[in-house]
mmCIF file of C-alpha atoms and ligand atoms in Angstrom:
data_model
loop_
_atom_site.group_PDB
_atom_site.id
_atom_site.type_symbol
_atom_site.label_atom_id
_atom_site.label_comp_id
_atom_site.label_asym_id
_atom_site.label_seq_id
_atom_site.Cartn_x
_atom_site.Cartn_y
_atom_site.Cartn_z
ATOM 1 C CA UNK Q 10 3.016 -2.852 17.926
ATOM 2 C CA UNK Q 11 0.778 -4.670 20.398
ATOM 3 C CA UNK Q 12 -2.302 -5.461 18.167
ATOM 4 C CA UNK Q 13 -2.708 -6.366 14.695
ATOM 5 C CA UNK Q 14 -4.690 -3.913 13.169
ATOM 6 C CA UNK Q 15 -8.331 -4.485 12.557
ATOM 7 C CA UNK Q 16 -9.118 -1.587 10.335
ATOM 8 C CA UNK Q 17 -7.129 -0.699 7.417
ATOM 9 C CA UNK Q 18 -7.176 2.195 5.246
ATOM 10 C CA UNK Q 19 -5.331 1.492 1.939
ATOM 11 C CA UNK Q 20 -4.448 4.099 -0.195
ATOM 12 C CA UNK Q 21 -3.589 3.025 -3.847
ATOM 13 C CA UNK Q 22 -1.270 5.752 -5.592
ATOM 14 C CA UNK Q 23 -0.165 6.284 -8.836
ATOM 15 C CA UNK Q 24 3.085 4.671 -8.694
ATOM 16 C CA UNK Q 25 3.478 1.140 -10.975
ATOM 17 C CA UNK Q 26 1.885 -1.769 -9.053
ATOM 18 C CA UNK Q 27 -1.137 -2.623 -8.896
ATOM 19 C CA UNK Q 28 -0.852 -6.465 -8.084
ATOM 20 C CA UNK Q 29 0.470 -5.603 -4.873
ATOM 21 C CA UNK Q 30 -2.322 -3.503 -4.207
ATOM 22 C CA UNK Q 31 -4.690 -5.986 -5.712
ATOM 23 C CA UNK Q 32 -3.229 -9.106 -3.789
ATOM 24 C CA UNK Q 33 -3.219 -7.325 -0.323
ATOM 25 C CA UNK Q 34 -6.745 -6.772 -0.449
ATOM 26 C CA UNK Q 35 -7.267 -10.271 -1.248
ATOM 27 C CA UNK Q 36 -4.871 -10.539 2.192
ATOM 28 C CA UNK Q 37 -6.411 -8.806 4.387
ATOM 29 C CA UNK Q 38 -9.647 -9.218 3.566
ATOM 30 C CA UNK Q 39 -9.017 -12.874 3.848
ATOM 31 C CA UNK Q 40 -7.805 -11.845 7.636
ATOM 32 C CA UNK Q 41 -11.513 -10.665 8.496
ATOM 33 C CA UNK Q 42 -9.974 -6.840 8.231
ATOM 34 C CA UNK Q 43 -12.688 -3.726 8.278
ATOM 35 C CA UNK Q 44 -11.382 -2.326 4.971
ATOM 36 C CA UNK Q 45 -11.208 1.481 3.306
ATOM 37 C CA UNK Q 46 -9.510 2.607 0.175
ATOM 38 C CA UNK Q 47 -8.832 5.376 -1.334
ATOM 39 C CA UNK Q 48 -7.351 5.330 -4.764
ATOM 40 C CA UNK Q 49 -5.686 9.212 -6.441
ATOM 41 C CA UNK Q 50 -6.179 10.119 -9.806
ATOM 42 C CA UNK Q 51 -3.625 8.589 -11.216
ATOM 43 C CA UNK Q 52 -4.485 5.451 -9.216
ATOM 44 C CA UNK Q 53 -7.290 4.830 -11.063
ATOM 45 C CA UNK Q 54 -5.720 4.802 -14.333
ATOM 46 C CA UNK Q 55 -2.553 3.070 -13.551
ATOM 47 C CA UNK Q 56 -4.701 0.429 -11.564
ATOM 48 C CA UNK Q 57 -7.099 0.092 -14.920
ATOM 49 C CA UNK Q 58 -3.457 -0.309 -17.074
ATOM 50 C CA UNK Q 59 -1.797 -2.713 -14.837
ATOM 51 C CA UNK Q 60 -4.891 -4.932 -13.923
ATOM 52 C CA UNK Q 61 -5.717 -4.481 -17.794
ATOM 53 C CA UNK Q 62 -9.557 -3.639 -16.197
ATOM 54 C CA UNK Q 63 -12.085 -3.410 -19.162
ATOM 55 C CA UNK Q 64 -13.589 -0.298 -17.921
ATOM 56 C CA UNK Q 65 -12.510 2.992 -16.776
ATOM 57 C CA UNK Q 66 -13.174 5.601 -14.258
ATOM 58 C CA UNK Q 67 -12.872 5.689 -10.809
ATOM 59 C CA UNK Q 68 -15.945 4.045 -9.539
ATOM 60 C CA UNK Q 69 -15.725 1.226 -12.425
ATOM 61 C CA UNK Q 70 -11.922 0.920 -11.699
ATOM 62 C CA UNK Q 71 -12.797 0.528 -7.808
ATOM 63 C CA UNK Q 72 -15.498 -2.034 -8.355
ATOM 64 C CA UNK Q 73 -13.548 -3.857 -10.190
ATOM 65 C CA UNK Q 74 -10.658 -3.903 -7.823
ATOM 66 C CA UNK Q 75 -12.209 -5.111 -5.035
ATOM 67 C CA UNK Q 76 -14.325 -7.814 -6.748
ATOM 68 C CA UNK Q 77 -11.374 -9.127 -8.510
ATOM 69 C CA UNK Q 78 -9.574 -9.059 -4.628
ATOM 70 C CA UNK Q 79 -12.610 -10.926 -3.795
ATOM 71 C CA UNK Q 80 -12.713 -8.007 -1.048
ATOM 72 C CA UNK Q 81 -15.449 -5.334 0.185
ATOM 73 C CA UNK Q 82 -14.219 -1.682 0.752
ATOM 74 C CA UNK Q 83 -15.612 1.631 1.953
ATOM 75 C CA UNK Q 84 -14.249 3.604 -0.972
ATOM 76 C CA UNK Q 85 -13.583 7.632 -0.523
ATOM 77 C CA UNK Q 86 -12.435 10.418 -3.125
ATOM 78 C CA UNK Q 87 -8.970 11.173 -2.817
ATOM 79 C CA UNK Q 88 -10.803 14.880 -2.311
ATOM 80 C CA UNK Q 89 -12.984 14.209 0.145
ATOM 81 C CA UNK Q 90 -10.600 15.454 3.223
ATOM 82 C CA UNK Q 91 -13.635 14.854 5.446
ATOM 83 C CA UNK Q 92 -13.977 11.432 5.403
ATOM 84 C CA UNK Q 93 -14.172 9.479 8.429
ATOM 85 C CA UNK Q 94 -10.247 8.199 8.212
ATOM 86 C CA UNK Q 95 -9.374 11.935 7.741
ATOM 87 C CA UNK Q 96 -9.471 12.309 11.632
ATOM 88 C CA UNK Q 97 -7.831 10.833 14.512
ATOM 89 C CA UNK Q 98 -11.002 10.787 15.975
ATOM 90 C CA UNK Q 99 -12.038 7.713 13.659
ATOM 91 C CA UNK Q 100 -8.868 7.044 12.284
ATOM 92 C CA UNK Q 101 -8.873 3.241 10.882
ATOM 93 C CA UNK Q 102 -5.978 1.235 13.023
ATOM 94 C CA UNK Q 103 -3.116 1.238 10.592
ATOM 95 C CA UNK Q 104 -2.989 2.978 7.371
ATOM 96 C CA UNK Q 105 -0.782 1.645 4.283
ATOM 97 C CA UNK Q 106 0.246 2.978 1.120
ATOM 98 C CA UNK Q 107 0.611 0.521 -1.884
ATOM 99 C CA UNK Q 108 1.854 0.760 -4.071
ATOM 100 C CA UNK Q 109 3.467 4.851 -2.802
ATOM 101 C CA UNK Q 110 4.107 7.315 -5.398
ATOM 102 C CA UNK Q 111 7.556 9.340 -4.275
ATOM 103 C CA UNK Q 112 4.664 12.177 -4.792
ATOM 104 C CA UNK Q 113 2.683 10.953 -2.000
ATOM 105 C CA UNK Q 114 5.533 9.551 -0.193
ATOM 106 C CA UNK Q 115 7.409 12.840 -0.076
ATOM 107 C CA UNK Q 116 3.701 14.980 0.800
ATOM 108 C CA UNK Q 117 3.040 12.804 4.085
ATOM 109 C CA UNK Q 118 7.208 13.450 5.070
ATOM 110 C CA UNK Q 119 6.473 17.336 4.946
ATOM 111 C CA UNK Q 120 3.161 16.931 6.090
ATOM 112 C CA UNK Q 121 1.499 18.053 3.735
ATOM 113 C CA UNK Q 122 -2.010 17.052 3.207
ATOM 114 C CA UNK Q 123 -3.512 17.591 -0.713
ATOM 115 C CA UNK Q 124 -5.841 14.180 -0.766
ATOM 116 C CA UNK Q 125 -6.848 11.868 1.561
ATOM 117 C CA UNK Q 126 -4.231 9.467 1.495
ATOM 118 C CA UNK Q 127 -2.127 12.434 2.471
ATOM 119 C CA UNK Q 128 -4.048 13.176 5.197
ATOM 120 C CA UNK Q 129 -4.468 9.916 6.398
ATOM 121 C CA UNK Q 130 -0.675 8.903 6.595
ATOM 122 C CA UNK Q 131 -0.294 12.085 8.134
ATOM 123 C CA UNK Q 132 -3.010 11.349 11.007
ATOM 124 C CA UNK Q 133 -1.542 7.839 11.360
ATOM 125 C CA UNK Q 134 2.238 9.528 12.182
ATOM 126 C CA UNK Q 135 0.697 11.901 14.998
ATOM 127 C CA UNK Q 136 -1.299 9.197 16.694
ATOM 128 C CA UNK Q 137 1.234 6.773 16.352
ATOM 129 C CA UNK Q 138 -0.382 4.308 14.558
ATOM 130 C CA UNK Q 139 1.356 1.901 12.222
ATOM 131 C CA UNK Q 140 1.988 3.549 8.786
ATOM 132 C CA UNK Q 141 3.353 1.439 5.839
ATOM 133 C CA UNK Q 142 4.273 2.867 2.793
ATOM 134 C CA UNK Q 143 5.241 0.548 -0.478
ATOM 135 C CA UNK Q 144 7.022 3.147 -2.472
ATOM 136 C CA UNK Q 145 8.492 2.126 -6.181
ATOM 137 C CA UNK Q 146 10.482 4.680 -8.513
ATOM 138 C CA UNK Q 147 13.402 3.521 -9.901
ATOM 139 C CA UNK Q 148 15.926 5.176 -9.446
ATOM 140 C CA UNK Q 149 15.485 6.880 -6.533
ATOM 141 C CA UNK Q 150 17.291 10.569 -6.664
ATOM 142 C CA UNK Q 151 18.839 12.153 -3.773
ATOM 143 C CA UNK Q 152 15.298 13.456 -3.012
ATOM 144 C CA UNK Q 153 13.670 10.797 -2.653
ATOM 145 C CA UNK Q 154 15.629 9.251 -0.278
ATOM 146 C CA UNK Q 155 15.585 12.255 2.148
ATOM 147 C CA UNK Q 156 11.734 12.125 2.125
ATOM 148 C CA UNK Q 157 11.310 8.614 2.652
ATOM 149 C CA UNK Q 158 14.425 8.974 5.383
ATOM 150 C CA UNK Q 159 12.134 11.595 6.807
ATOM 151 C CA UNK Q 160 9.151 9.239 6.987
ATOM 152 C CA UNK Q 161 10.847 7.088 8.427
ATOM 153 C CA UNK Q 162 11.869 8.854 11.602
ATOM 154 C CA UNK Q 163 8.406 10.109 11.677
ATOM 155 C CA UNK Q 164 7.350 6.725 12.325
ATOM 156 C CA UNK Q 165 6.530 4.778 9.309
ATOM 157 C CA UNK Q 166 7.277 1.836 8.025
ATOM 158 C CA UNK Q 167 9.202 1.954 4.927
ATOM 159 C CA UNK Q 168 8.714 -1.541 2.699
ATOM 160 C CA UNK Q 169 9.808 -1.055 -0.830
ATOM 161 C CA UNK Q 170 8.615 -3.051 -3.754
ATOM 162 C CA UNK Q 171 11.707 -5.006 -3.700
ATOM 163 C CA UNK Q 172 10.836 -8.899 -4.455
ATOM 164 C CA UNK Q 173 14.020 -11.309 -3.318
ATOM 165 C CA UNK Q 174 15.332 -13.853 -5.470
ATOM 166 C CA UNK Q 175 16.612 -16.027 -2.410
ATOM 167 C CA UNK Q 176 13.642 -17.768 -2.115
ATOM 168 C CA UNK Q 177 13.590 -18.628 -5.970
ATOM 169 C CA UNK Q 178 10.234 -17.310 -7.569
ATOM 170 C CA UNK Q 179 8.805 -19.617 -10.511
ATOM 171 C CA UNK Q 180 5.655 -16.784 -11.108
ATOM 172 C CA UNK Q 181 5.365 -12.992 -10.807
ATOM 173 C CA UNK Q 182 2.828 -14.308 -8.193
ATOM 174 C CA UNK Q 183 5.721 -15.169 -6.118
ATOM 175 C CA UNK Q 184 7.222 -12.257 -6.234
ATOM 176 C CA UNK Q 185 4.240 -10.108 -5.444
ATOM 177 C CA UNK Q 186 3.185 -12.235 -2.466
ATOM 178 C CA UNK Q 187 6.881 -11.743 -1.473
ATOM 179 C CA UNK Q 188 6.017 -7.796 -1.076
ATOM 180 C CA UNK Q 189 2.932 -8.408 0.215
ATOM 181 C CA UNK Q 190 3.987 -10.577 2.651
ATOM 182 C CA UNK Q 191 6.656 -8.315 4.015
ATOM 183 C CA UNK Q 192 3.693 -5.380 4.452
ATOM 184 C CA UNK Q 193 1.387 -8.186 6.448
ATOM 185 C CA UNK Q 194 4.576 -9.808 8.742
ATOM 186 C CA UNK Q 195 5.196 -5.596 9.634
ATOM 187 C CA UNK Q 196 1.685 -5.383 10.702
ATOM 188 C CA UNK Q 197 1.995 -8.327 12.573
ATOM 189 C CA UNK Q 198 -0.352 -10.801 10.360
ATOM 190 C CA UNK Q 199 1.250 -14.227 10.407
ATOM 191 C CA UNK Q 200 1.044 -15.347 6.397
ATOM 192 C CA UNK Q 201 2.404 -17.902 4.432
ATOM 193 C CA UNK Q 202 2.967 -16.245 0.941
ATOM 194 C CA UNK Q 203 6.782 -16.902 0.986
ATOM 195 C CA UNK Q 204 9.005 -20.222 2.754
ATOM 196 C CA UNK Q 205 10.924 -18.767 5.616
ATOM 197 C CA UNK Q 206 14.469 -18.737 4.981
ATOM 198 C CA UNK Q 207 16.075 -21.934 5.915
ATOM 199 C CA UNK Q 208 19.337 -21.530 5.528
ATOM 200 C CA UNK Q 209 20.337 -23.889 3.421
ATOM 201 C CA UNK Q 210 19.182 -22.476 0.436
ATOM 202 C CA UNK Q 211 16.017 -24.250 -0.040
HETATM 203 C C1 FMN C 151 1.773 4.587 -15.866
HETATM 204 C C2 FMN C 151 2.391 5.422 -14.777
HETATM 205 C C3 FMN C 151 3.312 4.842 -13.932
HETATM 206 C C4 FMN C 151 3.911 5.584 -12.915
HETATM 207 N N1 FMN C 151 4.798 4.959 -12.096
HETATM 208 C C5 FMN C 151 5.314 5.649 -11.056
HETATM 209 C C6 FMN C 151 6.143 4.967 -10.109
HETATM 210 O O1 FMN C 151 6.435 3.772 -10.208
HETATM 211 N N2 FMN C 151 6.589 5.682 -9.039
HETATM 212 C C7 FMN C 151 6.253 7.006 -8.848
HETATM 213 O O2 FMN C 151 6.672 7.581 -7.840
HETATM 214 N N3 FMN C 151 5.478 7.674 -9.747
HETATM 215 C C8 FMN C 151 4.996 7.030 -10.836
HETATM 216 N N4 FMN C 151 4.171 7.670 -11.722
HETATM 217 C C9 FMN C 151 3.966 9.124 -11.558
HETATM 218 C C10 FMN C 151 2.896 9.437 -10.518
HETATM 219 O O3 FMN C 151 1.673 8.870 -10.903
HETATM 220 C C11 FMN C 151 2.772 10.951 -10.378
HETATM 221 O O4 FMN C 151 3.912 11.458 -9.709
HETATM 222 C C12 FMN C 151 1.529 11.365 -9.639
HETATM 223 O O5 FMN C 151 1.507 12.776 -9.544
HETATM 224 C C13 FMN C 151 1.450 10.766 -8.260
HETATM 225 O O6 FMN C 151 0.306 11.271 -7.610
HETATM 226 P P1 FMN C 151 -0.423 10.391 -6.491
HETATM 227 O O7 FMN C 151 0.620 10.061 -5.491
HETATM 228 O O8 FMN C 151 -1.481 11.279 -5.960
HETATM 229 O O9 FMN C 151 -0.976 9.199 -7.199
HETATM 230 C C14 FMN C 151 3.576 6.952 -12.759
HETATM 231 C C15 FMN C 151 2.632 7.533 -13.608
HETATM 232 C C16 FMN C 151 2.044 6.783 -14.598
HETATM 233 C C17 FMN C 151 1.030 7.434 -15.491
#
């Protein structure tokens, strides 16, 4: 990639993690990033479990997202297909996934294009933008793997939420800025939320 990206879309699935999501908002709005986010159905209501957010519904869940990110986001319907992001045309410059349901993970490998998150992955493979999905399902059947395999050699950028031990965690903090610093070093933001490796253990 030659730039880092300046405009994000994030879409926030219904797969478990919702600090990731909510700490790389924080990230990249803290990186002066133009910002839009889509959160599915079941987005919403895992985000409002996992965040423990005192109200629901989607546009309560959303607001309280991105003020608890300390982040400002042009929010779209996971229905609304034609949305700005939806086409190449005004497609943001790299589109992530975070946390990726296998669901979504396996629609954008076949193409297939149900919400907007769908859609936009899919736009960001045919113009060859940086995609990044954060997919978490444990375990991971046979189908699975061929679909993120398969969105791989489309083009995207698989980064699982996988925290390492190697560079000895004392919070959960750690070990969600470990995942969300492997989605900003892909996109080519320089961060700080884990020590480099030095080698000697340390
Ligand atoms: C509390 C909760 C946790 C879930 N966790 C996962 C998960 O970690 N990974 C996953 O692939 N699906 C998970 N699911 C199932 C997805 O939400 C489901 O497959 C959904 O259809 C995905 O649609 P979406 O990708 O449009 O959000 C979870 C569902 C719920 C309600």
């Amino acid at each position: 990639m030659n730039a880092r990206p300046t405009s994000i879309f994030l879409g926030i699935t219904g797969a478990s993690g919702a600090p990731y999501a909510l700490r790389l908002l924080t990230a990249l709005a803290e990186r002066g990033c133009s910002l839009s986010v889509c959160l599915s159905d079941v987005g919403v209501d895992v985000v409002q479990h996992e965040l423990d957010l005192p109200t629901p519904g989607r546009a309560a869940v959303t607001a309280q997202l991105l003020e608890r990110a300390q982040a400002q986001a042009e929010a779209y319907l996971p229905g609304d297909l034609a949305a700005p992001p939806s086409s190449g045309s005004a497609a943001p410059d790299a589109a992530i996934v975070c946390p990726c349901s296998l669901s979504t993970a396996a629609a954008i490998a076949l193409g297939l294009t149900e919400t907007l998150i769908h859609r936009v992955g899919m736009v960001a493979l045919k113009e060859r933008r940086p995609l990044v999905l954060v997919p978490r399902e444990m375990p991971l059947s046979s189908i699975h793997l061929r679909r993120l395999l398969e969105a791989s050699e489309a083009g995207a950028m698989i980064v699982p939420a996988m925290p390492a031990f190697y560079n000895r965690p004392q919070t959960l903090d750690d070990a969600v800025d470990h995942v969300v610093g492997k989605v900003l070093g892909v996109l080519g933001f320089t961060h700080d939320l884990y020590p480099p490796w030095g080698g000697d253990g340390a």
